Coordinates of C-alpha atoms (C1' of nucleotides) in Angstrom, one line a residue:
Chain A
M1 CA 113.6 86.5 114.5
S2 CA 116.6 86.0 117.3
L3 CA 116.1 90.2 117.9
P4 CA 113.7 89.8 121.2
Y5 CA 115.8 87.1 122.5
V6 CA 118.8 89.0 122.5
I7 CA 117.3 91.8 124.5
L8 CA 115.8 89.2 127.1
G9 CA 119.5 87.8 126.8
F10 CA 120.9 90.7 128.0
L11 CA 118.1 92.1 130.4
Q12 CA 118.9 88.9 132.6
Y13 CA 121.9 90.6 134.1
A14 CA 120.5 93.8 134.7
P15 CA 117.7 95.9 133.3
A16 CA 118.2 98.3 130.9
T17 CA 117.3 101.1 128.5
G18 CA 116.9 100.8 125.0
Y19 CA 119.1 103.2 124.6
D20 CA 121.8 101.1 126.6
L21 CA 120.7 98.2 125.0
K22 CA 121.7 99.7 121.4
K23 CA 125.2 100.4 123.2
T24 CA 125.4 97.0 124.7
F25 CA 124.5 95.3 121.1
D26 CA 126.9 97.7 119.1
V27 CA 129.9 96.1 121.4
T28 CA 128.6 92.8 121.5
V29 CA 126.7 90.9 119.0
R30 CA 126.5 93.4 115.8
H31 CA 128.8 91.0 113.9
F32 CA 126.0 88.6 113.5
W33 CA 122.8 90.4 115.0
P34 CA 122.9 93.9 114.1
A35 CA 119.8 95.9 115.1
D36 CA 119.6 99.6 115.2
Q37 CA 117.4 101.7 117.4
S38 CA 114.4 101.8 115.7
H39 CA 114.2 97.5 116.0
I40 CA 115.1 97.5 119.5
Y41 CA 112.4 99.8 120.8
R42 CA 110.0 98.2 118.8
A43 CA 111.0 95.1 119.9
L44 CA 111.0 95.8 123.7
A45 CA 107.1 97.4 123.0
E46 CA 106.5 93.8 121.6
L47 CA 108.0 91.9 124.7
V48 CA 106.3 94.4 127.3
E49 CA 102.6 93.4 125.4
R50 CA 103.4 89.8 126.1
D51 CA 104.4 90.3 130.0
A52 CA 108.3 89.1 128.8
V53 CA 109.4 92.3 130.2
R54 CA 108.1 95.2 132.5
V55 CA 108.8 98.7 132.3
E56 CA 110.1 101.1 135.2
E57 CA 110.1 104.9 134.2
I58 CA 112.1 107.2 135.8
P59 CA 111.0 110.4 135.7
Q60 CA 114.0 112.3 134.2
S61 CA 113.7 116.9 133.3
G62 CA 114.9 118.0 130.3
R63 CA 114.7 114.7 128.5
P64 CA 112.5 112.1 127.7
N65 CA 112.0 110.0 131.1
R66 CA 114.2 106.8 131.2
K67 CA 112.6 103.3 131.0
L68 CA 114.1 100.8 132.5
Y69 CA 113.0 97.8 131.1
H70 CA 113.2 94.4 133.8
I71 CA 112.8 90.5 132.3
T72 CA 110.0 88.6 134.2
E73 CA 109.7 84.8 134.9
R74 CA 108.2 84.7 132.0
G75 CA 111.1 86.2 129.9
R76 CA 113.1 83.8 131.2
Q77 CA 111.3 81.1 130.1
E78 CA 110.6 82.2 127.3
L79 CA 114.5 82.6 126.3
I80 CA 115.7 79.5 127.9
S81 CA 112.9 77.3 126.0
W82 CA 114.0 79.3 122.4
L83 CA 117.7 78.6 123.2
R84 CA 116.7 75.2 123.4
Q85 CA 115.1 75.0 120.0
P86 CA 118.0 74.3 117.5
A87 CA 118.8 77.2 114.9
A88 CA 117.7 76.3 111.1
V89 CA 120.8 77.2 108.8
S90 CA 121.1 80.9 107.9
R91 CA 121.0 81.6 104.4
V92 CA 123.2 84.4 103.6
R93 CA 122.9 86.9 100.2
N94 CA 126.1 87.8 99.1
T95 CA 126.7 90.4 96.1
A96 CA 130.2 89.7 96.0
L97 CA 129.6 86.2 94.9
V98 CA 127.0 87.7 92.3
H99 CA 129.8 89.9 91.0
V100 CA 132.1 86.8 91.1
F101 CA 129.7 84.5 88.8
F102 CA 128.9 87.1 86.5
A103 CA 132.7 88.3 86.1
G104 CA 133.1 86.6 83.1
N105 CA 131.6 89.9 81.7
L106 CA 134.3 92.1 83.1
K107 CA 137.7 92.2 82.3
D108 CA 140.7 90.5 84.5
A109 CA 142.0 94.2 85.6
D110 CA 138.4 95.3 86.5
V111 CA 137.6 91.8 88.4
L112 CA 141.4 92.3 90.5
T113 CA 139.9 96.1 91.2
L114 CA 136.8 94.5 92.6
L115 CA 138.5 91.8 94.6
E116 CA 141.0 94.3 96.0
A117 CA 138.0 96.3 96.9
Y118 CA 136.4 93.1 98.5
E119 CA 139.8 92.0 100.1
N120 CA 140.0 95.4 101.9
G121 CA 136.7 95.4 103.3
L122 CA 137.2 92.3 105.0
R123 CA 140.4 93.9 106.4
E124 CA 138.8 96.7 108.3
E125 CA 136.3 93.6 109.7
L126 CA 138.7 91.6 110.9
A127 CA 140.4 95.0 112.3
C128 CA 136.7 95.6 113.9
Y129 CA 136.9 92.5 115.4
R130 CA 140.0 92.8 117.4
R131 CA 139.3 95.8 119.2
I132 CA 135.6 94.0 120.3
P133 CA 137.4 92.1 123.3
D134 CA 138.7 95.7 124.6
M135 CA 135.2 97.5 124.2
L136 CA 133.5 95.3 126.3
H137 CA 135.3 95.8 129.6
D138 CA 133.9 99.2 128.8
V139 CA 130.1 98.8 128.7
A140 CA 127.5 97.5 130.6
P141 CA 126.8 95.5 134.0
F142 CA 128.4 92.4 132.9
R143 CA 130.3 90.4 135.0
P144 CA 130.4 86.9 133.1
S145 CA 131.6 83.6 134.3
K146 CA 135.1 81.9 132.8
R147 CA 132.4 80.1 131.2
E148 CA 130.2 82.9 130.1
S149 CA 132.8 84.4 128.7
F150 CA 134.3 81.6 127.1
F151 CA 130.6 81.5 124.8
W152 CA 131.2 85.2 124.0
M153 CA 134.7 85.0 122.5
L154 CA 133.3 81.6 121.1
T155 CA 131.4 84.1 118.7
L156 CA 134.1 86.5 117.8
E157 CA 136.6 83.9 117.2
Y158 CA 133.5 82.5 114.9
G159 CA 133.9 85.8 113.0
I160 CA 137.5 85.9 113.0
V161 CA 137.9 82.7 111.6
L162 CA 135.1 83.3 108.8
V163 CA 136.4 86.1 107.9
E164 CA 140.1 85.0 107.7
A165 CA 138.9 82.2 105.2
Q166 CA 137.5 84.5 103.0
L167 CA 140.6 86.4 102.9
A168 CA 142.5 83.1 102.1
W169 CA 140.3 82.7 99.4
V170 CA 140.2 85.9 97.9
R171 CA 143.8 86.3 98.0
G172 CA 144.1 83.1 96.2
V173 CA 141.6 84.2 93.6
R174 CA 143.6 87.0 93.0
K175 CA 146.8 85.1 92.3
R176 CA 145.5 82.8 90.1
I177 CA 143.6 85.6 88.0
Q178 CA 147.0 87.2 88.1
A179 CA 148.8 84.4 87.0
K180 CA 145.8 83.7 84.3
Q181 CA 145.7 80.3 85.7
Y182 CA 141.7 79.8 85.3
V183 CA 141.3 77.0 87.7
S184 CA 139.2 75.8 90.4
T185 CA 140.2 74.1 93.5
V186 CA 136.8 72.5 93.0
E187 CA 136.6 70.4 89.3
D188 CA 136.2 72.6 86.5
L189 CA 132.7 72.4 84.4
P190 CA 134.5 69.8 81.2
E191 CA 134.8 72.4 78.2
E192 CA 133.0 69.2 75.8
G193 CA 130.2 69.7 78.3
K194 CA 127.5 69.5 75.6
A195 CA 129.4 65.9 74.7
V196 CA 129.5 64.7 77.9
R197 CA 126.0 65.5 78.2
E198 CA 124.9 63.9 75.0
K199 CA 126.4 60.7 76.3
K200 CA 124.5 60.7 79.4
R201 CA 121.4 61.0 78.3
R202 CA 122.2 58.1 76.0
G203 CA 123.1 56.3 78.4
R204 CA 119.7 56.8 80.8
Chain B
M1 CA 119.5 94.3 95.4
S2 CA 121.5 91.9 93.0
L3 CA 118.3 90.1 92.0
P4 CA 117.3 91.5 88.6
Y5 CA 121.1 91.7 87.8
V6 CA 121.5 87.9 88.3
I7 CA 118.1 87.5 85.9
L8 CA 120.0 89.8 83.5
G9 CA 123.2 87.5 84.1
F10 CA 121.6 85.0 82.8
L11 CA 119.8 86.2 80.2
Q12 CA 122.7 87.2 78.5
Y13 CA 123.3 83.4 77.9
A14 CA 119.8 82.7 76.3
P15 CA 116.2 83.8 76.6
A16 CA 114.1 82.2 79.5
T17 CA 110.7 81.8 81.3
G18 CA 110.7 83.1 84.9
Y19 CA 110.4 79.2 85.6
D20 CA 113.0 78.3 83.3
L21 CA 114.9 81.1 85.6
K22 CA 114.1 79.8 88.6
K23 CA 115.2 76.3 87.9
T24 CA 118.8 77.8 87.2
F25 CA 118.3 79.6 90.2
D26 CA 118.5 76.7 92.2
V27 CA 121.5 75.0 90.7
T28 CA 123.8 77.7 90.5
V29 CA 123.3 80.7 92.8
R30 CA 121.1 79.3 95.5
H31 CA 123.6 79.4 98.3
F32 CA 124.6 82.8 97.9
W33 CA 121.1 84.6 96.6
P34 CA 118.4 82.2 97.2
A35 CA 115.4 83.3 95.3
D36 CA 111.8 81.9 95.2
Q37 CA 109.6 81.9 92.1
S38 CA 107.4 84.8 93.6
H39 CA 110.7 86.7 93.5
I40 CA 111.5 86.2 89.9
Y41 CA 108.1 86.9 88.7
R42 CA 108.0 90.4 90.5
A43 CA 111.9 91.2 89.5
L44 CA 110.9 90.5 86.0
A45 CA 107.9 92.4 85.5
E46 CA 110.1 95.4 86.7
L47 CA 112.7 94.8 84.4
V48 CA 110.1 95.0 81.9
E49 CA 109.0 98.3 83.2
R50 CA 112.5 99.7 82.4
D51 CA 113.0 98.0 79.1
A52 CA 116.2 96.3 80.5
V53 CA 114.2 92.6 79.2
R54 CA 111.5 92.3 76.5
V55 CA 108.5 89.3 76.5
E56 CA 107.9 87.1 73.7
E57 CA 104.6 85.4 74.4
I58 CA 104.5 81.8 73.1
P59 CA 100.9 81.1 73.4
Q60 CA 100.5 77.7 74.8
S61 CA 96.9 75.4 75.5
G62 CA 96.0 74.2 78.5
R63 CA 98.1 76.0 80.7
P64 CA 99.6 79.4 81.0
N65 CA 101.4 81.1 78.1
R66 CA 104.9 80.9 77.9
K67 CA 106.2 84.5 78.0
L68 CA 110.2 84.0 77.3
Y69 CA 112.2 87.2 78.4
H70 CA 115.0 88.5 76.5
I71 CA 117.5 90.7 77.5
T72 CA 117.7 94.3 75.8
E73 CA 120.9 96.3 75.0
R74 CA 120.0 98.7 77.6
G75 CA 119.7 95.1 79.8
R76 CA 123.3 94.3 78.9
Q77 CA 124.7 98.0 79.4
E78 CA 122.6 97.8 82.6
L79 CA 124.3 94.9 84.0
I80 CA 127.8 95.2 83.1
S81 CA 127.9 98.9 84.8
W82 CA 126.4 97.3 88.1
L83 CA 128.7 94.6 88.0
R84 CA 131.7 97.1 87.9
Q85 CA 130.9 98.9 91.2
P86 CA 132.3 97.2 94.4
A87 CA 130.0 95.6 96.5
A88 CA 129.2 96.9 100.1
V89 CA 130.7 94.3 102.3
S90 CA 127.1 92.2 102.8
R91 CA 126.4 91.9 107.0
V92 CA 124.9 88.5 107.8
R93 CA 122.3 87.7 110.6
N94 CA 122.9 84.3 112.3
T95 CA 120.8 82.7 115.0
A96 CA 123.0 79.7 115.8
L97 CA 125.8 82.3 117.2
V98 CA 123.0 84.0 119.3
H99 CA 122.4 80.4 120.5
V100 CA 125.9 80.3 121.5
F101 CA 126.2 83.9 122.4
F102 CA 123.8 83.4 125.6
A103 CA 125.0 79.7 125.8
G104 CA 126.1 80.5 129.5
N105 CA 122.1 79.6 130.5
L106 CA 122.1 76.1 129.2
K107 CA 124.0 73.1 130.6
D108 CA 126.9 71.8 128.6
A109 CA 124.9 68.5 127.4
D110 CA 122.3 70.4 126.1
V111 CA 124.5 72.9 124.4
L112 CA 126.5 70.1 122.6
T113 CA 123.2 68.8 120.8
L114 CA 122.6 72.4 119.5
L115 CA 126.0 71.9 118.4
E116 CA 125.8 68.8 116.9
A117 CA 122.6 69.7 115.0
Y118 CA 124.4 72.6 113.8
E119 CA 127.0 70.8 112.4
N120 CA 125.0 68.4 111.0
G121 CA 123.2 71.0 109.1
L122 CA 126.5 72.1 108.1
R123 CA 127.8 68.5 106.9
E124 CA 124.6 68.4 104.6
E125 CA 125.4 71.9 103.1
L126 CA 128.6 70.8 102.0
A127 CA 126.9 67.2 100.4
C128 CA 124.8 69.9 98.7
Y129 CA 127.6 71.9 97.1
R130 CA 129.6 68.8 96.3
R131 CA 126.5 67.7 93.9
I132 CA 126.3 71.4 92.2
P133 CA 129.1 70.9 89.3
D134 CA 126.8 67.5 88.4
M135 CA 123.7 69.5 88.3
L136 CA 125.3 72.3 86.4
H137 CA 125.7 69.7 83.6
D138 CA 122.0 69.0 83.1
V139 CA 120.7 72.4 83.0
A140 CA 119.8 75.0 80.5
P141 CA 121.6 76.8 77.4
F142 CA 125.4 77.5 79.1
R143 CA 128.5 76.7 77.4
P144 CA 130.5 78.9 79.5
S145 CA 133.6 79.5 78.7
K146 CA 137.1 78.0 80.6
R147 CA 137.3 81.3 82.0
E148 CA 133.6 81.8 82.9
S149 CA 133.7 78.7 84.0
F150 CA 136.4 79.6 86.3
F151 CA 134.2 82.2 88.0
W152 CA 131.5 79.7 88.2
M153 CA 133.8 77.3 90.3
L154 CA 135.1 80.1 92.2
T155 CA 131.8 80.9 94.1
L156 CA 131.4 77.2 94.8
E157 CA 134.7 77.0 96.1
Y158 CA 133.9 79.9 98.4
G159 CA 130.7 78.0 99.7
I160 CA 133.1 75.2 100.5
V161 CA 135.5 76.7 102.4
L162 CA 133.5 79.0 104.3
V163 CA 131.5 75.9 105.5
E164 CA 134.8 74.0 106.1
A165 CA 136.0 76.6 107.9
Q166 CA 132.4 76.8 109.8
L167 CA 132.8 72.7 110.5
A168 CA 136.6 73.1 111.9
W169 CA 134.9 76.1 114.4
V170 CA 132.5 74.0 115.6
R171 CA 134.4 71.0 115.8
G172 CA 136.9 72.5 118.2
V173 CA 134.1 74.3 120.0
R174 CA 132.5 71.1 120.9
K175 CA 135.9 69.1 122.2
R176 CA 136.8 72.2 124.1
I177 CA 133.4 71.8 126.0
Q178 CA 133.7 67.9 126.6
A179 CA 136.9 68.8 127.8
K180 CA 135.4 71.2 129.8
Q181 CA 137.8 73.7 128.9
Y182 CA 136.4 76.9 128.4
V183 CA 139.2 78.9 126.6
S184 CA 139.0 80.4 123.3
T185 CA 141.7 81.5 121.1
V186 CA 140.6 85.1 121.3
E187 CA 141.7 86.6 124.4
D188 CA 139.7 86.1 127.2
L189 CA 137.9 88.3 129.0
P190 CA 139.9 89.3 132.2
E191 CA 137.6 87.6 135.2
E192 CA 138.7 90.5 137.3
G193 CA 137.0 92.8 135.0
K194 CA 136.2 94.7 137.9
A195 CA 139.6 95.8 139.3
V196 CA 140.9 96.3 136.0
R197 CA 137.9 98.3 134.8
E198 CA 138.4 100.5 138.1
K199 CA 142.3 100.8 137.2
K200 CA 142.0 102.3 134.1
R201 CA 139.2 104.5 135.1
R202 CA 141.5 106.3 137.4
G203 CA 144.3 106.0 134.9
R204 CA 142.5 108.6 132.6
Chain C
dT1 C1' 131.0 131.5 120.6
dG2 C1' 129.4 127.6 118.2
dC3 C1' 129.7 123.1 117.1
dA4 C1' 129.6 118.3 117.9
dT5 C1' 128.6 114.7 120.8
dA6 C1' 126.2 112.0 124.6
dT7 C1' 121.4 111.3 126.7
dA8 C1' 116.6 109.4 125.6
dT9 C1' 112.3 107.8 123.0
dA10 C1' 109.6 106.8 119.4
dA11 C1' 107.2 107.4 115.0
dG12 C1' 106.6 106.9 110.0
dC13 C1' 107.6 105.1 105.5
dA14 C1' 110.3 102.6 102.3
dT15 C1' 111.9 98.6 100.6
dT16 C1' 112.7 93.7 100.9
dT17 C1' 112.1 89.2 102.1
dT18 C1' 109.3 85.5 103.1
dC19 C1' 105.3 82.7 102.5
dC20 C1' 101.2 80.9 101.5
dT21 C1' 97.3 80.4 97.8
dT22 C1' 95.4 79.9 92.9
dT23 C1' 94.6 78.7 88.5
dA24 C1' 95.4 74.3 84.5
dT25 C1' 96.8 70.1 82.6
dA26 C1' 99.7 66.7 80.6
dT27 C1' 102.5 62.7 82.6
dG28 C1' 104.2 59.2 85.1
dA29 C1' 104.1 56.3 89.1
dT30 C1' 101.7 53.4 92.4
Chain D
dA1 C1' 92.4 54.7 89.4
dT2 C1' 94.5 58.1 91.8
dC3 C1' 98.2 60.8 93.5
dA4 C1' 102.2 63.1 92.9
dT5 C1' 105.0 65.7 90.0
dA6 C1' 106.4 69.0 86.4
dT7 C1' 104.9 73.1 83.6
dA8 C1' 103.6 78.0 84.0
dA9 C1' 102.4 82.7 86.3
dA10 C1' 101.1 85.8 90.0
dG11 C1' 98.6 88.1 93.5
dG12 C1' 98.4 89.0 98.5
dA13 C1' 100.0 89.5 103.3
dA14 C1' 102.8 89.5 106.5
dA15 C1' 107.2 90.0 108.6
dA16 C1' 112.0 92.2 108.8
dT17 C1' 114.6 95.6 108.0
dG18 C1' 116.5 100.1 106.5
dC19 C1' 116.5 105.1 106.8
dT20 C1' 115.2 109.3 108.3
dT21 C1' 112.8 112.5 111.2
dA22 C1' 111.7 114.7 115.4
dT23 C1' 111.7 116.3 120.3
dA24 C1' 115.4 118.1 124.3
dT25 C1' 119.3 119.6 127.2
dA26 C1' 123.9 119.4 129.0
dT27 C1' 128.7 118.7 128.4
dG28 C1' 132.9 118.9 126.6
dC29 C1' 136.1 120.7 122.5
dA30 C1' 138.0 124.0 119.5

DNA sequence: TGCATATATAAGCATTTTCCTTTATATGAT
DNA sequence: ATCATATAAAGGAAAATGCTTATATATGCA
């Protein structure tokens, strides 16, 4: 689970409260590691337990005291050693593809409707990414170096590249369906599947 | 959750046991909806409860009885109506991107090592996709129509397109790091961030 | 005047997802 | 002769995620 390490990553720059962190998450890593309040507060509690962060409680009146979390030396070390371990390829679940896989059950018109909705969702996502650089300026005490800023932008670039690839795919698919050309760029399953399979079997 | 609907989708073609279904999953939908044995057996139990499938128990000696699951009329209807509802955009968690985001903490050499590992993982995934069409021939009682087969191949095409987009991205990134050109195709955060921000603030 | 929003934290529950273990036997490979 | 693999099913536990609710006040907008 990356969540605690993302938190450590941000606390390196400056101490922050859970509330601050939530806001930071939403304009930085949300597209590849979304987290909500409850996740963040829970993770912070665990980090305190293993002394990766320490709390400084700042009294306030009228609302809960601020709990400012500071990263510890131990936390820094944990972060670095985690960063050095290569990540396993993260598997993805994609409901839209399940729809496509079993789309044989629907009429072309219905499939096209689904795909249009999917395409709109993708376009919204893209628009969202485009707004991120500006939002970054308004948040938090970050003064990244050129190199750091480069890495940040790379994750955005990744998001944009991937969404664009999906858009290209979905547009191509829609066109083919509209033209009733049910062909894929991947080698089609032979329709005489059975015969071919029998042949293979005998061949063994 | 798509899992029960994927199961219904396959049971449309022919009745199957949990064991059969597991094998089918692994050569068809694994790249966008992986499932292991325990998921499948649990989902089947739920489907029986709501009468979307029915069990036919076939006695065997020496090993557990086969439980052959048949889709019911109700199950067919459930599947169709689920398929017609547009899917929400599925959010993705990506540990590799967390690494990139905080790569400022590592030396270029270490980052390059990580990226190389990531690239290798992607290449393996791609190789895996390339094998799927052949594997499909060896499984199960499917005799898809040309149109159906088209939809199946589309999901593969999607997987391939996406992995290739990621490969292109990671290769580009490695090159830029090797050349120490820390620039992104996305507009960089201005280094004089503070000044710009102050200006904005005054402007409000 | 009233309503939404920002500030601040956190518990609680439901659901999902993963991972691991157990039970049995036949078959084929080393 | 032994070891791995295929066949078949399912329970248990833990981790991760998602969603809701509660508490309290200041501030700005309509």
